[in-house]
Coordinates of C-alpha atoms in Angstrom, one line a residue:
M1 CA 3.5 44.3 28.8
K2 CA 3.2 41.1 29.4
N3 CA 0.0 41.5 30.9
V4 CA -1.2 43.0 27.6
L5 CA 0.2 39.6 26.1
N6 CA -1.6 38.0 28.0
L7 CA -4.1 39.4 26.8
F8 CA -4.1 38.1 23.9
D9 CA -3.4 34.9 24.9
F10 CA 0.4 35.3 24.5
S11 CA 2.7 31.8 26.5
Q12 CA 4.9 33.8 29.2
K13 CA 7.6 31.9 28.2
I14 CA 8.1 33.6 24.8
N15 CA 11.5 33.7 22.4
Y16 CA 11.3 36.8 21.0
R17 CA 13.8 37.0 19.2
N18 CA 12.6 33.6 17.1
E19 CA 9.2 35.7 17.1
I20 CA 10.9 38.4 15.7
L21 CA 13.2 36.4 13.1
A22 CA 10.5 34.1 11.7
G23 CA 8.1 37.0 11.5
L24 CA 10.4 39.5 9.4
T25 CA 10.6 35.3 7.4
V26 CA 7.2 34.7 6.6
A27 CA 6.7 38.1 5.7
M28 CA 9.3 38.2 2.9
T29 CA 7.6 34.9 1.2
M30 CA 4.5 36.9 1.9
I31 CA 4.9 39.5 -0.7
P32 CA 5.6 38.2 -3.9
E33 CA 2.7 35.4 -3.1
S34 CA 0.2 37.6 -2.7
L35 CA 0.9 40.4 -5.0
S36 CA 1.4 37.0 -7.2
F37 CA -2.3 35.9 -6.2
A38 CA -3.8 39.7 -6.6
I39 CA -2.5 40.0 -10.5
L40 CA -4.3 36.7 -11.1
A41 CA -7.3 37.8 -10.7
G42 CA -7.0 40.7 -11.8
F43 CA -7.0 42.9 -8.6
P44 CA -5.1 45.4 -8.3
P45 CA -1.4 44.5 -7.0
L46 CA -2.0 46.0 -3.6
V47 CA -5.7 44.7 -2.4
G48 CA -3.2 41.5 -2.2
L49 CA -1.1 43.1 0.3
Y50 CA -3.6 44.8 1.9
A51 CA -5.0 41.5 2.6
A52 CA -1.9 39.9 3.7
F53 CA -1.8 42.7 6.3
I54 CA -5.4 42.8 7.5
A55 CA -6.0 38.9 7.4
G56 CA -2.3 38.1 9.0
L57 CA -2.7 40.8 12.0
I58 CA -6.5 39.9 13.3
T59 CA -6.0 36.2 12.9
A60 CA -2.7 36.3 15.1
I61 CA -3.6 37.8 17.5
F62 CA -7.6 36.4 18.1
G63 CA -7.0 33.4 15.9
G64 CA -8.1 29.5 16.8
R65 CA -4.2 29.0 17.8
P66 CA -0.1 30.4 18.1
G67 CA 2.2 29.9 15.1
M68 CA -0.6 30.0 12.2
V69 CA -0.1 32.5 9.3
S70 CA -3.1 33.9 7.2
G71 CA -2.8 36.3 4.2
G72 CA -4.0 36.5 0.2
A73 CA -4.7 33.3 -1.0
G74 CA -4.3 31.2 -3.9
A75 CA -7.5 29.1 -2.8
T76 CA -9.6 31.5 -2.1
V77 CA -8.3 34.1 -4.5
V78 CA -9.9 31.3 -7.4
V79 CA -13.2 31.6 -6.1
L80 CA -13.8 35.5 -6.6
I81 CA -11.8 34.9 -10.4
A82 CA -15.5 34.2 -12.3
L83 CA -17.2 37.4 -9.8
M84 CA -14.0 40.2 -11.0
R85 CA -14.9 39.6 -14.3
S86 CA -18.3 39.3 -14.4
N87 CA -19.2 42.5 -12.0
G88 CA -15.8 44.1 -10.6
L89 CA -13.7 44.6 -7.7
E90 CA -16.5 46.3 -5.8
Y91 CA -18.7 42.8 -5.3
V92 CA -15.9 41.3 -4.9
F93 CA -15.3 43.1 -1.5
A94 CA -19.1 42.8 -0.9
A95 CA -18.0 39.4 -1.5
V96 CA -15.2 39.2 0.9
A97 CA -17.4 40.8 3.8
L98 CA -20.4 38.5 3.7
A99 CA -18.0 35.6 3.5
G100 CA -16.6 36.9 6.8
V101 CA -19.9 37.2 8.7
I102 CA -20.8 33.3 7.3
Q103 CA -17.8 32.3 9.2
I104 CA -18.2 34.4 12.1
L105 CA -21.7 32.6 12.4
I106 CA -20.4 29.3 12.0
G107 CA -17.8 29.7 14.2
L108 CA -20.4 30.5 17.0
F109 CA -21.9 27.9 16.5
K110 CA -20.0 25.9 16.9
F111 CA -19.7 24.0 13.2
S112 CA -15.5 23.6 13.4
K113 CA -16.0 20.2 15.3
F114 CA -17.0 18.7 11.9
I115 CA -13.8 19.1 10.6
R116 CA -12.9 15.7 12.4
L117 CA -14.7 14.0 9.8
V118 CA -11.9 14.2 7.8
P119 CA -9.7 11.2 7.4
Q120 CA -6.0 10.7 7.9
P121 CA -5.5 9.4 3.9
V122 CA -7.3 12.6 2.9
M123 CA -4.8 14.1 5.4
Y124 CA -2.1 12.4 3.5
G125 CA -3.6 13.6 -0.2
F126 CA -4.4 17.1 0.9
V127 CA -0.8 17.8 3.0
N128 CA 1.3 15.8 -0.5
G129 CA -1.3 17.7 -3.2
L130 CA -0.5 20.7 -1.9
A131 CA 3.3 19.9 -1.4
V132 CA 2.9 20.0 -5.3
I133 CA 1.2 22.7 -5.5
I134 CA 3.3 25.0 -3.8
F135 CA 6.5 22.9 -6.0
M136 CA 4.7 23.4 -9.1
S137 CA 3.9 27.0 -8.4
Q138 CA 7.6 28.1 -8.0
L139 CA 8.4 27.0 -11.8
E140 CA 6.5 29.6 -13.2
Q141 CA 9.1 32.8 -11.2
F142 CA 11.7 30.4 -14.4
K143 CA 9.1 32.1 -16.3
F144 CA 9.5 36.2 -18.4
T145 CA 6.1 38.1 -19.4
S146 CA 6.9 39.9 -23.3
G147 CA 4.2 41.0 -25.5
G148 CA 1.5 39.6 -23.1
E149 CA 3.0 36.6 -23.2
S150 CA 4.5 34.2 -21.0
F151 CA 8.6 32.8 -22.0
W152 CA 10.9 30.0 -20.1
L153 CA 14.4 31.7 -18.8
Q154 CA 16.8 30.9 -21.5
G155 CA 20.5 30.5 -21.2
G156 CA 22.0 32.6 -18.6
P157 CA 19.5 34.1 -17.1
L158 CA 18.1 30.6 -16.6
F159 CA 21.9 29.4 -15.2
I160 CA 21.5 32.5 -13.3
M161 CA 18.1 31.8 -11.4
L162 CA 19.1 27.9 -10.9
A163 CA 22.2 28.8 -9.3
L164 CA 20.6 31.2 -6.9
V165 CA 18.0 28.9 -5.8
A166 CA 20.5 26.2 -5.7
L167 CA 22.7 28.6 -3.2
T168 CA 19.3 29.4 -1.1
V169 CA 18.9 25.5 -0.6
A170 CA 22.6 24.9 0.1
I171 CA 21.7 27.5 2.7
V172 CA 18.8 26.7 4.2
V173 CA 20.2 23.2 4.8
F174 CA 22.9 23.3 5.8
F175 CA 22.8 27.2 7.5
P176 CA 21.1 25.3 10.8
R177 CA 24.2 22.9 11.5
I178 CA 26.3 26.2 12.7
T179 CA 23.3 27.1 14.5
K180 CA 19.4 27.1 15.0
K181 CA 19.3 30.9 16.1
I182 CA 19.0 32.3 13.5
P183 CA 15.8 30.9 10.6
A184 CA 18.0 29.4 7.6
S185 CA 15.0 30.8 5.2
L186 CA 15.9 34.8 6.7
V187 CA 19.6 34.4 6.9
A188 CA 19.4 32.6 2.7
I189 CA 17.2 35.3 1.4
I190 CA 19.5 37.7 2.7
V191 CA 22.6 36.2 1.5
V192 CA 21.2 36.1 -2.0
F193 CA 19.9 39.7 -1.7
L194 CA 23.7 41.0 -1.1
V195 CA 25.2 39.1 -3.7
V196 CA 23.3 39.9 -6.4
I197 CA 23.4 43.5 -5.3
I198 CA 26.9 43.1 -4.5
F199 CA 28.2 41.5 -7.4
N200 CA 25.3 43.3 -9.7
I201 CA 23.3 40.0 -10.6
D202 CA 20.8 41.0 -13.6
T203 CA 17.9 38.3 -12.1
K204 CA 14.6 38.7 -11.8
T205 CA 13.8 40.9 -8.6
V206 CA 10.1 41.4 -7.2
Q207 CA 9.2 44.6 -7.9
D208 CA 9.4 42.6 -11.1
I209 CA 6.5 41.3 -10.9
A210 CA 4.3 44.5 -9.5
S211 CA 4.9 48.0 -7.4
I212 CA 4.3 47.6 -3.2
E213 CA 4.3 51.1 -2.9
G214 CA 1.1 52.7 -1.6
G215 CA -0.4 53.7 2.0
F216 CA -2.6 53.2 4.8
P217 CA -5.3 50.2 3.5
P218 CA -8.1 53.1 2.8
F219 CA -12.0 52.3 4.7
H220 CA -14.5 52.8 1.9
I221 CA -18.0 50.7 1.8
P222 CA -18.7 48.7 -1.3
N223 CA -19.7 50.1 -3.6
I224 CA -22.6 47.9 -5.3
P225 CA -26.5 48.4 -5.0
F226 CA -28.0 47.1 -1.5
T227 CA -30.7 45.2 -3.3
W228 CA -32.0 41.5 -3.4
K229 CA -30.2 41.2 -6.8
A230 CA -27.0 42.5 -6.3
F231 CA -27.2 39.6 -2.8
Q232 CA -28.1 37.0 -4.8
I233 CA -25.4 37.7 -7.2
I234 CA -22.4 37.8 -4.9
L235 CA -24.2 34.8 -1.8
P236 CA -22.8 32.0 -4.0
Y237 CA -19.1 33.1 -3.9
S238 CA -19.4 34.0 0.0
L239 CA -21.1 30.7 0.4
I240 CA -17.8 28.9 -1.1
F241 CA -15.1 31.4 0.0
A242 CA -16.0 31.0 3.2
A243 CA -16.1 27.1 2.7
V244 CA -13.2 27.6 1.2
G245 CA -11.4 29.4 3.4
L246 CA -12.7 27.3 6.6
T247 CA -11.8 24.2 5.2
E248 CA -7.9 25.1 4.6
G249 CA -7.7 26.8 7.5
L250 CA -9.2 23.9 10.1
L251 CA -7.0 21.7 8.1
T252 CA -3.8 23.9 8.6
L253 CA -4.6 23.7 12.4
N254 CA -5.1 20.2 12.7
L255 CA -2.1 20.2 10.6
V256 CA -0.3 22.1 13.2
D257 CA -1.3 20.9 16.5
E258 CA 0.0 17.6 15.4
M259 CA 3.4 19.3 14.3
T260 CA 3.8 20.8 17.7
G261 CA 1.5 18.4 20.1
T262 CA -0.8 21.2 21.0
R263 CA -4.4 21.8 20.8
G264 CA -6.0 25.1 18.6
N265 CA -9.3 26.7 19.2
G266 CA -11.2 25.5 16.3
N267 CA -14.6 28.4 16.5
R268 CA -12.2 30.7 17.9
E269 CA -10.4 30.6 13.9
C270 CA -13.8 30.4 12.4
I271 CA -14.5 33.9 14.2
A272 CA -11.0 35.4 13.9
Q273 CA -10.7 34.9 9.7
G274 CA -14.0 36.1 9.8
S275 CA -13.9 39.2 11.5
S276 CA -11.1 39.6 9.0
N277 CA -12.4 38.9 5.9
I278 CA -14.8 41.6 6.8
A279 CA -12.0 44.3 7.4
N280 CA -10.8 43.0 4.3
G281 CA -14.0 43.8 2.6
F282 CA -14.5 47.6 4.1
F283 CA -10.8 48.7 3.6
Y284 CA -10.1 47.4 0.5
G285 CA -8.0 44.0 1.1
M286 CA -9.4 40.9 -0.7
G287 CA -9.8 38.3 1.8
G288 CA -8.1 35.4 2.6
C289 CA -7.4 32.7 5.0
P290 CA -4.2 30.3 6.4
M291 CA -1.8 30.3 4.4
I292 CA -0.1 26.5 4.8
A293 CA 3.2 27.3 3.5
Q294 CA 3.7 30.6 5.3
T295 CA 2.7 28.5 8.6
L296 CA 5.5 25.9 7.9
V297 CA 7.7 28.9 7.6
N298 CA 6.7 30.3 10.2
L299 CA 7.1 26.9 12.7
S300 CA 10.6 25.9 10.7
A301 CA 11.9 29.5 11.9
G302 CA 11.1 28.4 14.9
S303 CA 7.7 30.4 16.4
R304 CA 5.6 29.3 18.7
A305 CA 3.5 32.1 19.9
R306 CA 1.3 35.1 17.8
L307 CA 4.2 37.2 17.8
S308 CA 6.2 36.3 14.7
G309 CA 2.7 36.6 13.4
I310 CA 2.0 40.2 14.1
I311 CA 5.5 40.8 13.0
A312 CA 5.1 39.6 9.6
A313 CA 1.9 42.0 9.6
L314 CA 3.4 44.9 10.5
T315 CA 6.1 44.5 8.2
I316 CA 4.3 43.7 5.2
L317 CA 2.3 47.2 6.7
L318 CA 5.8 48.8 6.6
I319 CA 7.3 47.8 3.6
I320 CA 4.2 49.3 2.3
L321 CA 4.3 52.6 3.6
F322 CA 8.9 53.0 3.4
G323 CA 10.1 49.7 2.5
A324 CA 8.8 49.1 -1.2
P325 CA 12.0 50.1 -3.3
I326 CA 14.2 48.1 -1.4
I327 CA 12.2 45.1 -0.9
G328 CA 11.5 45.6 -4.7
R329 CA 15.1 44.7 -5.5
L330 CA 14.5 41.3 -3.5
P331 CA 15.6 38.4 -6.5
M332 CA 13.1 36.1 -6.5
A333 CA 15.4 33.8 -6.8
A334 CA 16.1 33.4 -2.7
L335 CA 12.0 33.4 -2.2
V336 CA 11.3 30.4 -4.4
G337 CA 14.7 28.7 -2.8
V338 CA 12.8 29.1 0.6
M339 CA 9.2 28.2 -1.1
I340 CA 10.7 24.8 -2.5
M341 CA 12.6 23.5 0.9
V342 CA 8.8 24.2 2.1
A343 CA 7.3 22.2 -0.1
L344 CA 9.7 19.4 0.5
G345 CA 8.7 19.3 3.7
T346 CA 5.2 19.5 3.6
F347 CA 5.2 16.6 1.6
E348 CA 4.6 13.6 4.1
W349 CA 7.5 11.2 2.9
A350 CA 6.3 9.0 5.7
S351 CA 3.3 7.8 3.2
F352 CA 5.6 6.3 1.3
K353 CA 6.6 4.0 4.2
I354 CA 3.2 3.2 5.5
I355 CA 1.5 2.7 2.1
T356 CA 1.9 -1.4 1.6
K357 CA 0.5 -1.4 5.3
M358 CA -2.4 0.8 4.2
P359 CA -6.1 -0.3 3.2
R360 CA -6.1 -0.2 -0.1
H361 CA -8.9 1.7 -0.2
D362 CA -7.2 4.6 1.4
I363 CA -4.2 4.5 -0.3
F364 CA -6.5 4.8 -3.1
I365 CA -8.7 7.8 -1.3
G366 CA -5.2 9.4 -0.6
I367 CA -4.3 8.9 -3.9
L368 CA -7.5 10.4 -5.2
V369 CA -7.7 13.6 -3.2
A370 CA -3.9 14.7 -3.7
V371 CA -4.3 13.9 -7.5
I372 CA -7.2 16.2 -7.5
T373 CA -5.9 18.8 -5.3
V374 CA -3.6 19.3 -8.2
L375 CA -5.1 19.0 -10.8
L376 CA -7.8 21.1 -9.9
H377 CA -6.1 23.6 -7.2
N378 CA -9.4 23.5 -5.0
L379 CA -8.5 22.4 -1.6
A380 CA -12.1 21.9 -0.2
L381 CA -13.7 20.6 -3.2
A382 CA -10.5 17.9 -2.7
V383 CA -11.5 17.2 0.5
L384 CA -15.0 17.0 0.1
I385 CA -14.5 14.3 -2.3
G386 CA -12.1 12.2 0.0
V387 CA -14.1 12.1 3.2
I388 CA -17.4 11.6 0.9
I389 CA -15.4 8.5 -0.6
S390 CA -14.6 7.8 2.8
A391 CA -18.1 7.5 4.0
L392 CA -19.3 5.1 1.7
V393 CA -16.5 2.5 1.9
F394 CA -17.1 2.8 5.6
A395 CA -20.3 2.3 5.0
W396 CA -20.2 -0.9 2.9
E397 CA -17.9 -2.1 5.4
S398 CA -20.1 -1.6 8.0
A399 CA -22.3 -3.0 6.0
K400 CA -21.0 -6.4 6.1
R401 CA -20.4 -6.9 9.1
I402 CA -24.5 -7.0 10.2
R403 CA -24.7 -11.6 11.3
A404 CA -26.6 -13.5 13.5
R405 CA -26.4 -16.3 16.0
T406 CA -30.1 -18.2 16.6
H407 CA -30.5 -21.0 18.9
I408 CA -34.2 -22.3 20.0
D409 CA -34.0 -22.5 24.0
V410 CA -36.2 -25.4 26.1
D411 CA -39.1 -23.3 26.1
G412 CA -39.1 -23.2 22.6
V413 CA -38.7 -19.3 22.1
K414 CA -36.4 -19.0 19.1
H415 CA -33.2 -16.5 19.6
Y416 CA -31.6 -13.3 17.5
E417 CA -28.6 -12.0 18.4
I418 CA -27.6 -9.1 16.2
Y419 CA -23.8 -8.1 16.0
G420 CA -22.9 -5.1 14.1
P421 CA -25.0 -1.6 13.6
L422 CA -28.1 -1.8 11.9
F423 CA -28.2 0.9 9.3
F424 CA -28.9 1.9 5.8
G425 CA -26.6 0.0 4.0
S426 CA -27.3 -3.3 6.5
T427 CA -31.5 -3.3 6.3
M428 CA -31.0 -5.9 3.3
A429 CA -28.4 -8.2 5.3
F430 CA -30.9 -7.8 8.4
S431 CA -34.0 -8.8 6.6
E432 CA -32.7 -11.3 5.1
K433 CA -30.7 -13.1 8.0
F434 CA -34.7 -14.3 9.7
T435 CA -36.8 -17.3 8.0
I436 CA -40.6 -16.0 9.2
N437 CA -42.1 -19.1 7.8
D438 CA -40.0 -21.8 9.5
D439 CA -39.4 -19.9 13.1
P440 CA -41.4 -20.9 16.7
E441 CA -44.7 -19.0 17.5
K442 CA -41.9 -16.8 20.3
V443 CA -39.5 -15.0 18.8
I444 CA -36.7 -13.0 20.7
I445 CA -34.3 -10.5 18.9
S446 CA -31.7 -9.0 21.1
F447 CA -29.6 -6.5 20.3
K448 CA -27.0 -6.5 22.7
E449 CA -24.1 -6.6 20.3
S450 CA -25.5 -3.8 17.9
R451 CA -27.6 -0.4 17.4
I452 CA -30.2 0.8 15.5
T453 CA -29.1 4.1 14.4
D454 CA -31.1 5.4 11.7
M455 CA -34.8 5.7 10.3
S456 CA -34.1 2.8 7.2
A457 CA -32.8 0.5 10.3
I458 CA -36.0 1.5 12.5
D459 CA -38.2 0.9 8.9
A460 CA -36.4 -3.2 8.6
V461 CA -37.3 -3.4 12.7
N462 CA -40.8 -2.7 11.7
N463 CA -41.2 -5.1 8.2
V464 CA -39.4 -7.5 10.4
T465 CA -41.8 -7.5 13.4
R466 CA -44.8 -7.3 10.9
K467 CA -43.7 -9.7 8.9
Y468 CA -44.0 -12.5 12.6
R469 CA -47.6 -10.0 13.6
E470 CA -48.8 -11.1 10.3
A471 CA -48.4 -14.8 10.9
G472 CA -49.3 -14.9 14.2
K473 CA -45.9 -14.7 16.4
T474 CA -44.6 -13.3 19.2
V475 CA -41.4 -10.8 18.9
R476 CA -39.7 -9.3 21.9
L477 CA -36.9 -6.7 20.8
Q478 CA -34.3 -7.5 23.9
H479 CA -31.5 -5.6 25.0
L480 CA -31.8 -2.3 23.2
S481 CA -29.4 0.6 24.5
F482 CA -31.1 3.9 25.9
D483 CA -30.2 5.9 22.6
C484 CA -32.1 3.0 20.5
I485 CA -35.4 3.2 22.7
K486 CA -35.8 7.0 22.3
L487 CA -34.7 6.0 18.6
L488 CA -37.9 4.1 18.1
D489 CA -40.3 5.9 20.7
N490 CA -39.6 8.7 19.0
A491 CA -40.5 6.8 15.7
D492 CA -43.5 5.8 17.2
A493 CA -45.7 6.8 14.1
V494 CA -43.9 3.8 12.5
I495 CA -44.0 1.4 14.7
D496 CA -46.2 0.7 17.6
V497 CA -43.9 0.0 20.4
N498 CA -44.5 -0.6 24.8
I499 CA -41.4 0.0 26.1
V500 CA -40.9 -2.1 29.6
K501 CA -38.3 -3.4 31.8
D502 CA -36.7 -6.9 32.0
P503 CA -36.4 -7.6 35.0
E504 CA -33.7 -10.3 34.4
Y505 CA -31.7 -8.5 32.4
L506 CA -32.2 -5.0 33.7
V507 CA -32.6 -3.7 30.3
A508 CA -35.5 -2.1 28.2
I509 CA -37.3 -4.6 26.3
E510 CA -40.4 -3.5 23.7
E511 CA -43.4 -5.6 23.1
I512 CA -45.4 -5.4 19.8
R513 CA -48.3 -4.9 19.9
K514 CA -51.2 -6.7 18.5
S515 CA -53.6 -4.4 16.2
K516 CA -56.6 -4.2 17.8

């Protein structure tokens, strides 16, 4: 048995009790969420549960790290709503399968490393915005539908719902003081379930959302025409689906890395996600990605291995096949209480403590990402905007750091010692440092404390040296690093240089040739 577990990258030190109980808890929280997302998109309810089973099982076994939970997430479902309304469910399955192929290619080419470009303020904003979304989504359970319209609960039903939610929260908070061997979330769900059954309390249950009874996910090939036109229809949705899924997945992976002090494998996660989405497309699932809320439920329940994710996926399948009548009676109040505690645990409360110590632009970026996440429910867009703004701020701040120190030596040669990175943002300030007309006949520009980083920098150096040459003066570029020399050498069509060794400094020197 242990050899089989090791084949799937299990740790040999597994707390089986924690893993099994955590898996059961995760399954209970995934069912109503998967149903809600499927109904929101106009899919048959079972499509959401099939996605939870398929994605959960494949990524639990082959994913980038233990402890992560995948399923039919809202971030990816939102992408498919327009396609569902315009072309139908079969096109959705085809788009999900194609998105899986794209995700596998990203993993194979090792592009997951670009998640490192996400700055900490963006992570704070992302996590805080997500916590608000998780909390706000629970408010929908305080509504009922009548005549196609939703209304807030009032009177007795509202007070019953609030009381049961409060009981769930109290158990989650105080039960760990008694023992931590059993997940408090699972205990809360069972206790509230028993209270509702024993006292015959009339309250909203899982079966009020939709029926969860069905069979094993059926295999079928998406029934769409295999034409260029059909490919053009699904490709944009597949690209967005793949990007959103991987963004949320890799951010979840980073979050779990920080919480557990371990390191996951982003490229492996991309391949596992892609494989699960291909399977979803051919087995009647709506696709998905790692679910942060369920992942946090899993970790808070004590899981640190892959077994809990497998248990959760298999539990969902067993419930679909045999347990629908029982789970259908599960009170939504218990699940709402658990998810509220997850939202509170997800929020980075430490961000309030350090907000006065952070740079103003980091504060702005964090708040902006959180607001976009909450208002648009588009995690990928929020992160992308945050990364772009962070990059622009970094470029602006770096551009202001370019400076030059000058002196004339005993031989009458003027030295320019450049400090700071030379790139597109600092080229103008760099050019303004030189007094070409007033300088002596020989000039040395030292890049010992600087770097030439891009084409704009090369062009700026070329313009400066050209102006010196036109003025009949000689310029040497000194103390260039190897990567700078290589960059200039590759751009020889732009700058006519001759690279030689400086015997005194043992560094590279480039002499600008005089035009013949």
